[in-house]
Amino acid sequence: MLIKVKDLALRKIVFDESFQPGAVELGEEVEQTTPLKTSGRAELLRENRGAGFSAQVEIRCARCLDPVPYHVQENFDLVYRPQGVDAVADEASISLAETEIGYYQGEGLLLEDVLKEQLLLALPVKQVCRRDCKGLCPHCGGNLNLESCNCVSTMTDPRWAALEDIRKKLER
């Protein structure tokens, strides 16, 4: 859905959209499993408050890489201005309120791009499938939740080899 600035100049746009899985590219790490639902309004030259979204996605477990279902639902405020309108010659710090300002160029902005950014920001940094997830074996890569591996657990770090040699010489 393209929100055109020239349309916003005439009237506010109220939207209530649903994007099927795959319609919004979320990257390789996240798979959307239910429709991404969004509703809100867009107006020109006014702060637009109260947009929100909800969807069911799958995130990879940070330990074993199995898919983990995750429901994400957020409300967000974002103000859009034409790109370059706030340009200053020197670097300047911005306030917390200014972090909610987005910029567009051309005729308008894609709602899908806004949703992608907000949805990815709302996801947890790390998600585990369960609290006692054993993860993957660092040697063979096997999922330790499903199988036991027979890998040698006392594999030494080659960076300590010089100290190991010194220890052996001292023991003689």
PDB file of C-alpha atoms in Angstrom:
ATOM      1  CA  MET A   1       0.000   0.000   0.000  1.00  0.00           C
ATOM      2  CA  LEU A   2       1.600   3.236  -1.152  1.00  0.00           C
ATOM      3  CA  ILE A   3       0.587   6.270   0.903  1.00  0.00           C
ATOM      4  CA  LYS A   4       0.975   9.228  -1.452  1.00  0.00           C
ATOM      5  CA  VAL A   5       1.876  12.609  -0.025  1.00  0.00           C
ATOM      6  CA  LYS A   6      -0.341  14.392  -2.579  1.00  0.00           C
ATOM      7  CA  ASP A   7      -3.323  12.363  -1.313  1.00  0.00           C
ATOM      8  CA  LEU A   8      -2.417  13.263   2.277  1.00  0.00           C
ATOM      9  CA  ALA A   9      -2.493  16.943   1.286  1.00  0.00           C
ATOM     10  CA  LEU A  10      -6.167  16.515   0.419  1.00  0.00           C
ATOM     11  CA  ARG A  11      -7.334  14.329   3.287  1.00  0.00           C
ATOM     12  CA  LYS A  12      -6.193  12.003   6.020  1.00  0.00           C
ATOM     13  CA  ILE A  13      -5.939   8.372   5.042  1.00  0.00           C
ATOM     14  CA  VAL A  14      -7.369   5.731   7.336  1.00  0.00           C
ATOM     15  CA  PHE A  15      -5.995   2.252   6.772  1.00  0.00           C
ATOM     16  CA  ASP A  16      -6.922  -1.192   7.982  1.00  0.00           C
ATOM     17  CA  GLU A  17      -4.750  -3.656   6.106  1.00  0.00           C
ATOM     18  CA  SER A  18      -3.710  -7.267   6.313  1.00  0.00           C
ATOM     19  CA  PHE A  19      -0.541  -8.545   4.644  1.00  0.00           C
ATOM     20  CA  GLN A  20      -0.274 -12.269   4.008  1.00  0.00           C
ATOM     21  CA  PRO A  21       2.907 -14.149   4.999  1.00  0.00           C
ATOM     22  CA  GLY A  22       5.636 -13.363   2.491  1.00  0.00           C
ATOM     23  CA  ALA A  23       4.217  -9.978   1.450  1.00  0.00           C
ATOM     24  CA  VAL A  24       6.619  -8.127   3.751  1.00  0.00           C
ATOM     25  CA  GLU A  25      10.224  -9.346   3.587  1.00  0.00           C
ATOM     26  CA  LEU A  26      11.468  -9.834   7.178  1.00  0.00           C
ATOM     27  CA  GLY A  27      14.838 -11.417   6.421  1.00  0.00           C
ATOM     28  CA  GLU A  28      16.108 -14.967   6.818  1.00  0.00           C
ATOM     29  CA  GLU A  29      15.838 -15.114  10.615  1.00  0.00           C
ATOM     30  CA  VAL A  30      12.081 -14.438  10.918  1.00  0.00           C
ATOM     31  CA  GLU A  31       9.178 -16.209   9.207  1.00  0.00           C
ATOM     32  CA  GLN A  32       5.704 -14.648   9.374  1.00  0.00           C
ATOM     33  CA  THR A  33       3.115 -17.365  10.026  1.00  0.00           C
ATOM     34  CA  THR A  34      -0.127 -15.358  10.217  1.00  0.00           C
ATOM     35  CA  PRO A  35      -1.347 -12.243   8.434  1.00  0.00           C
ATOM     36  CA  LEU A  36       0.327  -9.001   9.537  1.00  0.00           C
ATOM     37  CA  LYS A  37      -2.580  -6.815  10.550  1.00  0.00           C
ATOM     38  CA  THR A  38      -2.261  -3.061  10.789  1.00  0.00           C
ATOM     39  CA  SER A  39      -4.566  -0.149  11.256  1.00  0.00           C
ATOM     40  CA  GLY A  40      -4.149   3.528  11.804  1.00  0.00           C
ATOM     41  CA  ARG A  41      -4.299   6.867  10.069  1.00  0.00           C
ATOM     42  CA  ALA A  42      -1.885   9.048   8.178  1.00  0.00           C
ATOM     43  CA  GLU A  43      -2.162  12.833   7.961  1.00  0.00           C
ATOM     44  CA  LEU A  44       0.038  15.488   6.455  1.00  0.00           C
ATOM     45  CA  LEU A  45       1.708  18.010   8.799  1.00  0.00           C
ATOM     46  CA  ARG A  46       0.270  16.485  11.942  1.00  0.00           C
ATOM     47  CA  GLU A  47       1.811  14.049  14.319  1.00  0.00           C
ATOM     48  CA  ASN A  48       0.130  10.726  13.684  1.00  0.00           C
ATOM     49  CA  ARG A  49      -0.438   8.883  16.902  1.00  0.00           C
ATOM     50  CA  GLY A  50      -1.887   5.506  17.575  1.00  0.00           C
ATOM     51  CA  ALA A  51      -0.846   3.218  14.721  1.00  0.00           C
ATOM     52  CA  GLY A  52      -0.404  -0.410  15.640  1.00  0.00           C
ATOM     53  CA  PHE A  53       0.115  -3.915  14.283  1.00  0.00           C
ATOM     54  CA  SER A  54      -0.072  -7.564  15.272  1.00  0.00           C
ATOM     55  CA  ALA A  55       1.142 -10.824  13.721  1.00  0.00           C
ATOM     56  CA  GLN A  56       2.308 -14.312  14.542  1.00  0.00           C
ATOM     57  CA  VAL A  57       5.910 -14.970  13.449  1.00  0.00           C
ATOM     58  CA  GLU A  58       8.504 -17.682  13.947  1.00  0.00           C
ATOM     59  CA  ILE A  59      11.911 -16.756  15.325  1.00  0.00           C
ATOM     60  CA  ARG A  60      14.871 -19.117  15.429  1.00  0.00           C
ATOM     61  CA  CYS A  61      15.873 -20.288  18.909  1.00  0.00           C
ATOM     62  CA  ALA A  62      19.134 -18.599  19.895  1.00  0.00           C
ATOM     63  CA  ARG A  63      20.497 -21.925  21.183  1.00  0.00           C
ATOM     64  CA  CYS A  64      19.233 -24.752  18.928  1.00  0.00           C
ATOM     65  CA  LEU A  65      17.912 -22.831  15.883  1.00  0.00           C
ATOM     66  CA  ASP A  66      14.488 -24.523  16.020  1.00  0.00           C
ATOM     67  CA  PRO A  67      11.569 -22.268  15.037  1.00  0.00           C
ATOM     68  CA  VAL A  68       9.800 -20.627  17.970  1.00  0.00           C
ATOM     69  CA  PRO A  69       6.280 -19.193  17.486  1.00  0.00           C
ATOM     70  CA  TYR A  70       6.061 -15.612  18.724  1.00  0.00           C
ATOM     71  CA  HIS A  71       3.103 -13.244  18.810  1.00  0.00           C
ATOM     72  CA  VAL A  72       4.110  -9.639  18.276  1.00  0.00           C
ATOM     73  CA  GLN A  73       1.744  -6.757  18.855  1.00  0.00           C
ATOM     74  CA  GLU A  74       2.838  -3.151  19.211  1.00  0.00           C
ATOM     75  CA  ASN A  75       1.589   0.377  18.999  1.00  0.00           C
ATOM     76  CA  PHE A  76       3.881   3.017  17.577  1.00  0.00           C
ATOM     77  CA  ASP A  77       4.010   6.709  16.807  1.00  0.00           C
ATOM     78  CA  LEU A  78       5.926   7.932  13.821  1.00  0.00           C
ATOM     79  CA  VAL A  79       6.027  11.295  12.091  1.00  0.00           C
ATOM     80  CA  TYR A  80       7.169  11.540   8.476  1.00  0.00           C
ATOM     81  CA  ARG A  81       8.832  14.548   6.932  1.00  0.00           C
ATOM     82  CA  PRO A  82      10.294  15.100   3.455  1.00  0.00           C
ATOM     83  CA  GLN A  83      13.909  13.933   3.289  1.00  0.00           C
ATOM     84  CA  GLY A  84      16.362  16.810   3.750  1.00  0.00           C
ATOM     85  CA  VAL A  85      13.940  19.169   5.508  1.00  0.00           C
ATOM     86  CA  ASP A  86      15.890  18.897   8.783  1.00  0.00           C
ATOM     87  CA  ALA A  87      19.363  18.836   7.228  1.00  0.00           C
ATOM     88  CA  VAL A  88      22.018  20.779   9.114  1.00  0.00           C
ATOM     89  CA  ALA A  89      25.627  21.403   8.148  1.00  0.00           C
ATOM     90  CA  ASP A  90      27.126  20.063  11.400  1.00  0.00           C
ATOM     91  CA  GLU A  91      26.447  16.914  13.364  1.00  0.00           C
ATOM     92  CA  ALA A  92      23.808  17.414  16.023  1.00  0.00           C
ATOM     93  CA  SER A  93      22.375  15.269  18.767  1.00  0.00           C
ATOM     94  CA  ILE A  94      18.697  14.402  18.597  1.00  0.00           C
ATOM     95  CA  SER A  95      16.112  14.085  21.308  1.00  0.00           C
ATOM     96  CA  LEU A  96      14.134  10.937  22.113  1.00  0.00           C
ATOM     97  CA  ALA A  97      11.074  12.474  20.428  1.00  0.00           C
ATOM     98  CA  GLU A  98      13.074  13.009  17.254  1.00  0.00           C
ATOM     99  CA  THR A  99      13.859   9.294  17.017  1.00  0.00           C
ATOM    100  CA  GLU A 100      10.195   8.793  16.057  1.00  0.00           C
ATOM    101  CA  ILE A 101      10.633  10.904  12.916  1.00  0.00           C
ATOM    102  CA  GLY A 102      10.916   9.092   9.603  1.00  0.00           C
ATOM    103  CA  TYR A 103      11.796  10.616   6.267  1.00  0.00           C
ATOM    104  CA  TYR A 104      10.414   9.952   2.825  1.00  0.00           C
ATOM    105  CA  GLN A 105      11.447  10.951  -0.644  1.00  0.00           C
ATOM    106  CA  GLY A 106       9.474  10.909  -3.866  1.00  0.00           C
ATOM    107  CA  GLU A 107       5.698  10.574  -3.994  1.00  0.00           C
ATOM    108  CA  GLY A 108       5.213   8.880  -0.662  1.00  0.00           C
ATOM    109  CA  LEU A 109       6.091   5.941   1.529  1.00  0.00           C
ATOM    110  CA  LEU A 110       5.265   2.265   1.553  1.00  0.00           C
ATOM    111  CA  LEU A 111       3.326   1.107   4.586  1.00  0.00           C
ATOM    112  CA  GLU A 112       5.087  -2.259   4.245  1.00  0.00           C
ATOM    113  CA  ASP A 113       8.475  -0.606   4.832  1.00  0.00           C
ATOM    114  CA  VAL A 114       7.201   1.109   7.981  1.00  0.00           C
ATOM    115  CA  LEU A 115       5.723  -2.154   9.277  1.00  0.00           C
ATOM    116  CA  LYS A 116       8.892  -4.116   8.546  1.00  0.00           C
ATOM    117  CA  GLU A 117      10.970  -1.661  10.558  1.00  0.00           C
ATOM    118  CA  GLN A 118       8.540  -1.526  13.478  1.00  0.00           C
ATOM    119  CA  LEU A 119       7.977  -5.306  13.554  1.00  0.00           C
ATOM    120  CA  LEU A 120      11.710  -6.080  13.542  1.00  0.00           C
ATOM    121  CA  LEU A 121      12.293  -3.516  16.303  1.00  0.00           C
ATOM    122  CA  ALA A 122       9.567  -5.156  18.413  1.00  0.00           C
ATOM    123  CA  LEU A 123      11.140  -8.641  18.278  1.00  0.00           C
ATOM    124  CA  PRO A 124      13.297  -9.831  21.173  1.00  0.00           C
ATOM    125  CA  VAL A 125      17.053  -9.818  20.612  1.00  0.00           C
ATOM    126  CA  LYS A 126      17.278 -13.474  21.645  1.00  0.00           C
ATOM    127  CA  GLN A 127      14.489 -16.008  21.947  1.00  0.00           C
ATOM    128  CA  VAL A 128      14.814 -19.558  23.226  1.00  0.00           C
ATOM    129  CA  CYS A 129      12.422 -22.425  22.517  1.00  0.00           C
ATOM    130  CA  ARG A 130      12.336 -23.349  26.204  1.00  0.00           C
ATOM    131  CA  ARG A 131      14.169 -22.348  29.334  1.00  0.00           C
ATOM    132  CA  ASP A 132      16.217 -25.572  29.525  1.00  0.00           C
ATOM    133  CA  CYS A 133      17.203 -25.663  25.834  1.00  0.00           C
ATOM    134  CA  LYS A 134      20.558 -27.450  25.525  1.00  0.00           C
ATOM    135  CA  GLY A 135      21.424 -25.887  22.168  1.00  0.00           C
ATOM    136  CA  LEU A 136      23.753 -27.305  19.554  1.00  0.00           C
ATOM    137  CA  CYS A 137      26.930 -29.288  20.110  1.00  0.00           C
ATOM    138  CA  PRO A 138      29.827 -26.912  19.430  1.00  0.00           C
ATOM    139  CA  HIS A 139      31.782 -29.741  17.770  1.00  0.00           C
ATOM    140  CA  CYS A 140      29.359 -31.710  15.555  1.00  0.00           C
ATOM    141  CA  GLY A 141      26.417 -29.259  15.434  1.00  0.00           C
ATOM    142  CA  GLY A 142      23.886 -31.835  16.624  1.00  0.00           C
ATOM    143  CA  ASN A 143      20.763 -30.629  18.438  1.00  0.00           C
ATOM    144  CA  LEU A 144      21.392 -31.690  22.056  1.00  0.00           C
ATOM    145  CA  ASN A 145      17.652 -31.525  22.818  1.00  0.00           C
ATOM    146  CA  LEU A 146      17.027 -34.398  20.387  1.00  0.00           C
ATOM    147  CA  GLU A 147      20.164 -36.506  20.655  1.00  0.00           C
ATOM    148  CA  SER A 148      23.241 -37.133  22.740  1.00  0.00           C
ATOM    149  CA  CYS A 149      26.508 -36.799  20.924  1.00  0.00           C
ATOM    150  CA  ASN A 150      29.774 -38.626  21.561  1.00  0.00           C
ATOM    151  CA  CYS A 151      32.019 -35.674  20.848  1.00  0.00           C
ATOM    152  CA  VAL A 152      35.082 -35.160  22.967  1.00  0.00           C
ATOM    153  CA  SER A 153      34.119 -32.454  25.424  1.00  0.00           C
ATOM    154  CA  THR A 154      37.683 -31.735  26.507  1.00  0.00           C
ATOM    155  CA  MET A 155      38.834 -30.297  23.208  1.00  0.00           C
ATOM    156  CA  THR A 156      41.560 -27.816  24.023  1.00  0.00           C
ATOM    157  CA  ASP A 157      41.845 -24.312  22.710  1.00  0.00           C
ATOM    158  CA  PRO A 158      44.983 -24.096  20.509  1.00  0.00           C
ATOM    159  CA  ARG A 159      45.775 -20.677  21.963  1.00  0.00           C
ATOM    160  CA  TRP A 160      46.648 -22.376  25.272  1.00  0.00           C
ATOM    161  CA  ALA A 161      49.032 -24.890  23.649  1.00  0.00           C
ATOM    162  CA  ALA A 162      52.157 -22.896  24.552  1.00  0.00           C
ATOM    163  CA  LEU A 163      51.196 -22.856  28.236  1.00  0.00           C
ATOM    164  CA  GLU A 164      50.335 -26.564  28.098  1.00  0.00           C
ATOM    165  CA  ASP A 165      53.853 -27.272  26.800  1.00  0.00           C
ATOM    166  CA  ILE A 166      55.371 -25.286  29.675  1.00  0.00           C
ATOM    167  CA  ARG A 167      53.209 -27.181  32.183  1.00  0.00           C
ATOM    168  CA  LYS A 168      54.373 -30.534  30.795  1.00  0.00           C
ATOM    169  CA  LYS A 169      58.024 -29.474  30.988  1.00  0.00           C
ATOM    170  CA  LEU A 170      57.616 -28.376  34.608  1.00  0.00           C
ATOM    171  CA  GLU A 171      55.998 -31.702  35.560  1.00  0.00           C
ATOM    172  CA  ARG A 172      59.073 -33.700  34.417  1.00  0.00           C
TER     173      ARG A 172
END
